[in-house]
PDB file of C-alpha atoms in Angstrom:
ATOM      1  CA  UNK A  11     102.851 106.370  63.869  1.00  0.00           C
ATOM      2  CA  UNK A  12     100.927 109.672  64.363  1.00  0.00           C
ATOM      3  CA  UNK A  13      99.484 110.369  67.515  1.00  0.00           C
ATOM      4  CA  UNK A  14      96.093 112.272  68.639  1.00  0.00           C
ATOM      5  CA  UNK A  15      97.437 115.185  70.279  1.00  0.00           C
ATOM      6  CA  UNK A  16      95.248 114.853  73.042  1.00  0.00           C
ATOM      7  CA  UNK A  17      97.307 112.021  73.878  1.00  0.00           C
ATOM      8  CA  UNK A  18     100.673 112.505  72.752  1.00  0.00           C
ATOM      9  CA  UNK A  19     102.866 112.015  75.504  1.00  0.00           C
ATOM     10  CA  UNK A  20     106.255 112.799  73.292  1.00  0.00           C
ATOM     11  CA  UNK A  21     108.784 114.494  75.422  1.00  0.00           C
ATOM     12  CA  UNK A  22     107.744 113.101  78.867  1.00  0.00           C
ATOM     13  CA  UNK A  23     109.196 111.130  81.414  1.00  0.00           C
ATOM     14  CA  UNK A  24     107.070 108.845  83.318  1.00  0.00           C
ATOM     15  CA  UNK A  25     108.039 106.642  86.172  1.00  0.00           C
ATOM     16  CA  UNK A  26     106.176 103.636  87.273  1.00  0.00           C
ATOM     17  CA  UNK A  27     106.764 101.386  90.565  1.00  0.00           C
ATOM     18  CA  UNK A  28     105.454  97.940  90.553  1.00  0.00           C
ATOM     19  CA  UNK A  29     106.099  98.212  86.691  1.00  0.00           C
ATOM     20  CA  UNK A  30     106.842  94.219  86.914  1.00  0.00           C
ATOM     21  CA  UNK A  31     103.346  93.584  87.968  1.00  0.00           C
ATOM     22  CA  UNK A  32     100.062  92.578  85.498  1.00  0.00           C
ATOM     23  CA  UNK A  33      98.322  96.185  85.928  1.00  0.00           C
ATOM     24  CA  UNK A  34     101.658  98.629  86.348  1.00  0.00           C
ATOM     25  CA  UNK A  35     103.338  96.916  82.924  1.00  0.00           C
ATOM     26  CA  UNK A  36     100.293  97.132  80.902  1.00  0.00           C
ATOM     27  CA  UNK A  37      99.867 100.862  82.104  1.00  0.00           C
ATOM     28  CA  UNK A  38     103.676 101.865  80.989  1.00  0.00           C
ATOM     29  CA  UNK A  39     103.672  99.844  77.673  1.00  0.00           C
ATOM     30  CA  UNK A  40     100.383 102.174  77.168  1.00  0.00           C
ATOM     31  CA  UNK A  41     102.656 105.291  78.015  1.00  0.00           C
ATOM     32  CA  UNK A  42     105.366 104.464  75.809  1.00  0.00           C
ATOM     33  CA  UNK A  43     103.089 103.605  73.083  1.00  0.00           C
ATOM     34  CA  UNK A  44     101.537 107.281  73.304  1.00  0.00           C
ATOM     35  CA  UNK A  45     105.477 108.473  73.806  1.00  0.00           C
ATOM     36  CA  UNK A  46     106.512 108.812  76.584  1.00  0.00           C
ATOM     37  CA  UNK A  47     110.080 107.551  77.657  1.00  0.00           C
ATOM     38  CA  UNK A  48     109.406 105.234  80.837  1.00  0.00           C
ATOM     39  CA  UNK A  49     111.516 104.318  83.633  1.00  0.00           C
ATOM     40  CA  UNK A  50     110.237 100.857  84.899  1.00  0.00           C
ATOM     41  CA  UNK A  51     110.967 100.621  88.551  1.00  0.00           C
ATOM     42  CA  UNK A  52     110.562  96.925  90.426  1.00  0.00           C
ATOM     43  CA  UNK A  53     111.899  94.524  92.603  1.00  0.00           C
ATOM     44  CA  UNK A  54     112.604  91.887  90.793  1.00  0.00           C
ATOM     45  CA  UNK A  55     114.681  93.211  87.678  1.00  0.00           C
ATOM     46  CA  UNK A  56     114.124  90.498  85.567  1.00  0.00           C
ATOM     47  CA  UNK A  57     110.453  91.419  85.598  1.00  0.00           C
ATOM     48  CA  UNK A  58     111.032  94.998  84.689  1.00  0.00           C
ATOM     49  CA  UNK A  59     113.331  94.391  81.705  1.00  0.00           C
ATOM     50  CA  UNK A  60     110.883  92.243  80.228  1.00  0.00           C
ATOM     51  CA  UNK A  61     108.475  94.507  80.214  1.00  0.00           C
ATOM     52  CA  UNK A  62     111.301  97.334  78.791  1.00  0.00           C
ATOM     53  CA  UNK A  63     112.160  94.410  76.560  1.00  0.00           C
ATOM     54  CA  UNK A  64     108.125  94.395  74.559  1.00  0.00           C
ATOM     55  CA  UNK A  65     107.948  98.356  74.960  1.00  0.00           C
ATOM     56  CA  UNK A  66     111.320  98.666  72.555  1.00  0.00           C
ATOM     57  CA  UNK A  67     109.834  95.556  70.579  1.00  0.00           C
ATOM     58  CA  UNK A  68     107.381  98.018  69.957  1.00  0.00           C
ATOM     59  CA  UNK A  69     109.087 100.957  68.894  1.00  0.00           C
ATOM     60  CA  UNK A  70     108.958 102.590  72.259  1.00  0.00           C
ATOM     61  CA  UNK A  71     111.441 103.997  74.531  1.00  0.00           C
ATOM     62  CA  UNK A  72     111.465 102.177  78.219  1.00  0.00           C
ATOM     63  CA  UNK A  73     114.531 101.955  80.893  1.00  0.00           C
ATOM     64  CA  UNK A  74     114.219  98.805  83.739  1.00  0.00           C
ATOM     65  CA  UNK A  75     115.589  99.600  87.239  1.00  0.00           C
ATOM     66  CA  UNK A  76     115.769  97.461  90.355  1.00  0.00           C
ATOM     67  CA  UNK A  77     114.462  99.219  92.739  1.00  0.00           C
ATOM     68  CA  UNK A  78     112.742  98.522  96.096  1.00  0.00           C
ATOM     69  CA  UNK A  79     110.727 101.620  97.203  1.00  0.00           C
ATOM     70  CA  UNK A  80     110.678 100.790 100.521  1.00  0.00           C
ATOM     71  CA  UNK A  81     114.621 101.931 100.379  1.00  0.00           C
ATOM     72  CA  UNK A  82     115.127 105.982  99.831  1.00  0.00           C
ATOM     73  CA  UNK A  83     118.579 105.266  99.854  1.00  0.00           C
ATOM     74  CA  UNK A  84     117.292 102.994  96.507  1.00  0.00           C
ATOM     75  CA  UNK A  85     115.178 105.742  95.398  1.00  0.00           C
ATOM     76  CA  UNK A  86     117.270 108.614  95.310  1.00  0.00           C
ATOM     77  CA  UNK A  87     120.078 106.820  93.496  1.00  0.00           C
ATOM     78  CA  UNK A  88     117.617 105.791  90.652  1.00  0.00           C
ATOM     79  CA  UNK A  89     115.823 109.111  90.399  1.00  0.00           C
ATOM     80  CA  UNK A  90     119.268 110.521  89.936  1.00  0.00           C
ATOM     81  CA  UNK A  91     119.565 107.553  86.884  1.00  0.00           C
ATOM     82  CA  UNK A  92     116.327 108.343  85.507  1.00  0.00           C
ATOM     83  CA  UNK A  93     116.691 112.102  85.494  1.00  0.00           C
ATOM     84  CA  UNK A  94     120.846 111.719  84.243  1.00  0.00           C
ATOM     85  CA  UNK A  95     119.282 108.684  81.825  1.00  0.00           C
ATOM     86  CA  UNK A  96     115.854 110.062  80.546  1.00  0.00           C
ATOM     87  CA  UNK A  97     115.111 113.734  82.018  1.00  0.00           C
ATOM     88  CA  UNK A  98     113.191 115.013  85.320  1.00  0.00           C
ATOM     89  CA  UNK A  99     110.102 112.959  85.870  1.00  0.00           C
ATOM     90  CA  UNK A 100     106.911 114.296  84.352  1.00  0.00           C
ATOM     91  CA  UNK A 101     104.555 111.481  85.461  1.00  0.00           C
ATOM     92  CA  UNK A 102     104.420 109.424  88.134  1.00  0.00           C
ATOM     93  CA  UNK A 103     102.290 106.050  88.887  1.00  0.00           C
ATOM     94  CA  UNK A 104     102.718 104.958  92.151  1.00  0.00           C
ATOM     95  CA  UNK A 105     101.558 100.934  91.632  1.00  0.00           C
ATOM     96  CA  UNK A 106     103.924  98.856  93.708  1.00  0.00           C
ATOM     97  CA  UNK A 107     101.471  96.753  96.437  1.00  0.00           C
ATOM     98  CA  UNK A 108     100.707  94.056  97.481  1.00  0.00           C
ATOM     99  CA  UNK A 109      99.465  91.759 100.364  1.00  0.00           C
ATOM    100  CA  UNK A 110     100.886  89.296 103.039  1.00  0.00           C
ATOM    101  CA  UNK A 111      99.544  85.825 103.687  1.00  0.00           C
ATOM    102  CA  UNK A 112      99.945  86.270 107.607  1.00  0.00           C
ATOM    103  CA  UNK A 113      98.041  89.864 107.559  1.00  0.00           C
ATOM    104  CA  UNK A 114      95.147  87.806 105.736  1.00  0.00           C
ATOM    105  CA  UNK A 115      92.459  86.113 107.728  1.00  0.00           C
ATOM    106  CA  UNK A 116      91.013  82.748 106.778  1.00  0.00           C
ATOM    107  CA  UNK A 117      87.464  83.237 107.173  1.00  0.00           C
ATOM    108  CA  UNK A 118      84.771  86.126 105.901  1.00  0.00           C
ATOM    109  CA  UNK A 119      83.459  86.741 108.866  1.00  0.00           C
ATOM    110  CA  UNK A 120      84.417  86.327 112.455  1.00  0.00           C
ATOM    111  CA  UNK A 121      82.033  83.833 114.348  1.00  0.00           C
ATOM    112  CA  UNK A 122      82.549  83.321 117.981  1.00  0.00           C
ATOM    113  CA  UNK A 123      83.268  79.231 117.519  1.00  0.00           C
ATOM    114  CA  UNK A 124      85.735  78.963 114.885  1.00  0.00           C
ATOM    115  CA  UNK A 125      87.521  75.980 113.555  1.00  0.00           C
ATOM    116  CA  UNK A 126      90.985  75.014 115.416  1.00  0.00           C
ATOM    117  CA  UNK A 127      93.750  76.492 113.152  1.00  0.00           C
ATOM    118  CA  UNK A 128      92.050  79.681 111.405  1.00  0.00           C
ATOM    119  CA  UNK A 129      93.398  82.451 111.171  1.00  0.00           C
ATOM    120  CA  UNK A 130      91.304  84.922 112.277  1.00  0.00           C
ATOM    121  CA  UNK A 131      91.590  88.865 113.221  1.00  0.00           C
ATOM    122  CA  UNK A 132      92.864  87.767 116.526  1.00  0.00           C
ATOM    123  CA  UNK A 133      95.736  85.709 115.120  1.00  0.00           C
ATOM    124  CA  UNK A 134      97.103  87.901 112.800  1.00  0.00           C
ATOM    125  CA  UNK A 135     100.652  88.647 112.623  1.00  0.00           C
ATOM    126  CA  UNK A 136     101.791  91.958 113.817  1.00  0.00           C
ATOM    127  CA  UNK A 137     104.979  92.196 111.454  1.00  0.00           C
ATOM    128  CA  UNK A 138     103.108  91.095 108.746  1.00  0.00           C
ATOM    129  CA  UNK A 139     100.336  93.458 108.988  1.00  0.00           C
ATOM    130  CA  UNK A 140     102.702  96.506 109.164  1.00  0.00           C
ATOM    131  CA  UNK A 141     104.905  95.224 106.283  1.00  0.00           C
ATOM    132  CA  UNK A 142     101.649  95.300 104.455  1.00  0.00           C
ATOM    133  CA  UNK A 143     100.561  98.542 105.595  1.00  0.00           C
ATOM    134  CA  UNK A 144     104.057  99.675 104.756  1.00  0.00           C
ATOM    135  CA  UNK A 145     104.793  98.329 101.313  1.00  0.00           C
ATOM    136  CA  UNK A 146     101.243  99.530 100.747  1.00  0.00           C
ATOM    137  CA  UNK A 147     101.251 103.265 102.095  1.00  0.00           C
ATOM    138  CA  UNK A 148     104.676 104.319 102.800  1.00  0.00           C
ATOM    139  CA  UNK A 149     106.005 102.200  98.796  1.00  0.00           C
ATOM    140  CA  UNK A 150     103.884 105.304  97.645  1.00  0.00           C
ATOM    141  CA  UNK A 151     104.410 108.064  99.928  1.00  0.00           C
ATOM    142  CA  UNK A 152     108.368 107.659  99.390  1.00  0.00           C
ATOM    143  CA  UNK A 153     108.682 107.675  95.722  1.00  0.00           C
ATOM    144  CA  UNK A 154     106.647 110.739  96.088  1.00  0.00           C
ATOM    145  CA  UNK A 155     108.515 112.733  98.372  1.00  0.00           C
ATOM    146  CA  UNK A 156     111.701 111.616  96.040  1.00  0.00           C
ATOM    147  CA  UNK A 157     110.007 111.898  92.321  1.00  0.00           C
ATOM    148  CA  UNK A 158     107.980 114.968  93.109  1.00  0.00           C
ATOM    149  CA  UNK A 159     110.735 117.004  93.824  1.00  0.00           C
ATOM    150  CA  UNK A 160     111.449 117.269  90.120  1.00  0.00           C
ATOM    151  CA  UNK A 161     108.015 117.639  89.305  1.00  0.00           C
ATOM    152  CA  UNK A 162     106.702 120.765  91.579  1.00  0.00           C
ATOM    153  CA  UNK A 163     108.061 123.383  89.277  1.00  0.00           C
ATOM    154  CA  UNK A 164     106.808 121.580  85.839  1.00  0.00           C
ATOM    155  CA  UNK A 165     103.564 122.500  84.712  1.00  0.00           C
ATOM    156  CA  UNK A 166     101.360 119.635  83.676  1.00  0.00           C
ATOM    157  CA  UNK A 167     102.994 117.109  85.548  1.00  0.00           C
ATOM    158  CA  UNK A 168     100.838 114.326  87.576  1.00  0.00           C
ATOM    159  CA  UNK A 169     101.199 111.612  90.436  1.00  0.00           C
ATOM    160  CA  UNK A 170      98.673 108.850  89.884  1.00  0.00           C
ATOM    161  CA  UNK A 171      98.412 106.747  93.046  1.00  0.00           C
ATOM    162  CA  UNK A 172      96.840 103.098  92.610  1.00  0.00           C
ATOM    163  CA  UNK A 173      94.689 102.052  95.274  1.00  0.00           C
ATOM    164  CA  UNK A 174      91.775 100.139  95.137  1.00  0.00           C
ATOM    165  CA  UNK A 175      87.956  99.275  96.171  1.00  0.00           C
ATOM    166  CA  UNK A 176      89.066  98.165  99.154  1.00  0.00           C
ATOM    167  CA  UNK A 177      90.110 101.526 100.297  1.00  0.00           C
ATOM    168  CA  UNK A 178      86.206 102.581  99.881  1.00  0.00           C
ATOM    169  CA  UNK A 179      84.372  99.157 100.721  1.00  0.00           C
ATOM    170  CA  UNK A 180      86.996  97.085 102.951  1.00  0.00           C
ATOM    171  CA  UNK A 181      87.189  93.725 101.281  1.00  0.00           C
ATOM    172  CA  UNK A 182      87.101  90.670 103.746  1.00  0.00           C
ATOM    173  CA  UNK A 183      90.199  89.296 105.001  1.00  0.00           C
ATOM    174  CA  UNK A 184      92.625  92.128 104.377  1.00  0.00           C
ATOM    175  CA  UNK A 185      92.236  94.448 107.144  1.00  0.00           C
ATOM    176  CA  UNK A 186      95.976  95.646 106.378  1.00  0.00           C
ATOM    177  CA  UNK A 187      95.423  96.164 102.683  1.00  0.00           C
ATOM    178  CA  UNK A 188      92.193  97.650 103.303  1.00  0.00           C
ATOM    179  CA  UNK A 189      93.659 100.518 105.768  1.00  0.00           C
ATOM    180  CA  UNK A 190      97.132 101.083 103.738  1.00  0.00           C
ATOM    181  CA  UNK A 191      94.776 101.471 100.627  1.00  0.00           C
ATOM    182  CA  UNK A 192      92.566 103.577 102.464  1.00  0.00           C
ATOM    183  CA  UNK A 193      95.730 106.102 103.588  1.00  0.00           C
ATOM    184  CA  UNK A 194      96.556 106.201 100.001  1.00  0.00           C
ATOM    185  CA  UNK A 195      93.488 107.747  99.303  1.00  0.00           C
ATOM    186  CA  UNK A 196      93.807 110.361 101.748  1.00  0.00           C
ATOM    187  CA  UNK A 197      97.526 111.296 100.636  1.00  0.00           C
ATOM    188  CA  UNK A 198      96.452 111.787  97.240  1.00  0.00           C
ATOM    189  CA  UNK A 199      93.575 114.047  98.525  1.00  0.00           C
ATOM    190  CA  UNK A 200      95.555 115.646 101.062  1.00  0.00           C
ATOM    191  CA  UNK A 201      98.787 116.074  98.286  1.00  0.00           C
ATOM    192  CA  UNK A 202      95.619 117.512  95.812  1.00  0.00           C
ATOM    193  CA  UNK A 203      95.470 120.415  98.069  1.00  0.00           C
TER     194      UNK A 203
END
């Protein structure tokens, strides 16, 4: 298959968290299929070698790894897999998220008499709301500070962070999501500089 050169990713490494989810697999099955050799990096394993399983069915190169990225102990021993496996990591999509129940409200908008047994801004759980922030914020900050490290002398080499509307417009309900989004933006601006 011959590629446009303007998108011929041959020879590059690209690592994506979260690359079990609907938006992260889709965006590393496009990378391989422009040729790049991608290191899927998830949770739940059996997720990410499905998705390495379609790229190969494709003729393209992928590599699954478990990995939580809320561990650095678990990131540094799979950036030293990927770069042993595959090479130092040219590109890296940050897309591992997601969103707790308990940091979630049950109504739009707050009104003063609420029905018994809504969850509201005032009932939200602590824990949950900083797991959210966390898994959210500091799931991209961390494979960052690990991946980057092989990337700062490389020239052409990018970190795409996902984040999401709600980091510009809050979105009802997920105050937590919302804010960790929102931080994401401003470490990709900040990192920018």
């Amino acid at each position: 298959m011959s590629r446009d050169p303007l998108f011929d990713l041959s020879d590059k490494i690209a690592v994506v968290t979260g690359a079990g989810g609907v938006l992260c697999s889709e965006i590393a099955i496009a990378l391989a299929a422009r040729g790049a050799k991608v290191a899927l990096l998830g949770r739940t394993e059996q997720k990410v070698q499905k998705v390495a399983e379609t790229i190969r069915q494709n003729g393209g190169n992928a590599t699954a790894y478990r990995c939580d990225v809320m561990d650095m102990g678990d990131l540094e021993t799979i950036s030293q897999q990927v770069s042993g496996e595959l090479g130092a990591c040219d590109i890296l999509i940050n897309g591992a998220g997601g969103n707790q129940a308990d940091a979630t409200t049950d109504t739009e908008v707050f009104e003063a008499e609420q029905q018994e047994g809504l969850r509201t801004f005032f009932d939200l759980s602590i824990p949950a709301f900083r797991a959210t922030f966390d898994l959210n914020f500091i799931g991209t900050l961390q494979p960052i500070k690990v991946f980057a490290r092989q990337m700062v002398t490389k020239s052409n080499s990018v970190v795409l962070n996902i984040s999401s509307m709600a980091a510009f417009s809050p979105l009802t309900k997920v105050p937590a999501y919302s804010g960790a989004k929102a931080a994401v933006n401003n470490l990709t601006q900040w990192l920018a500089t």
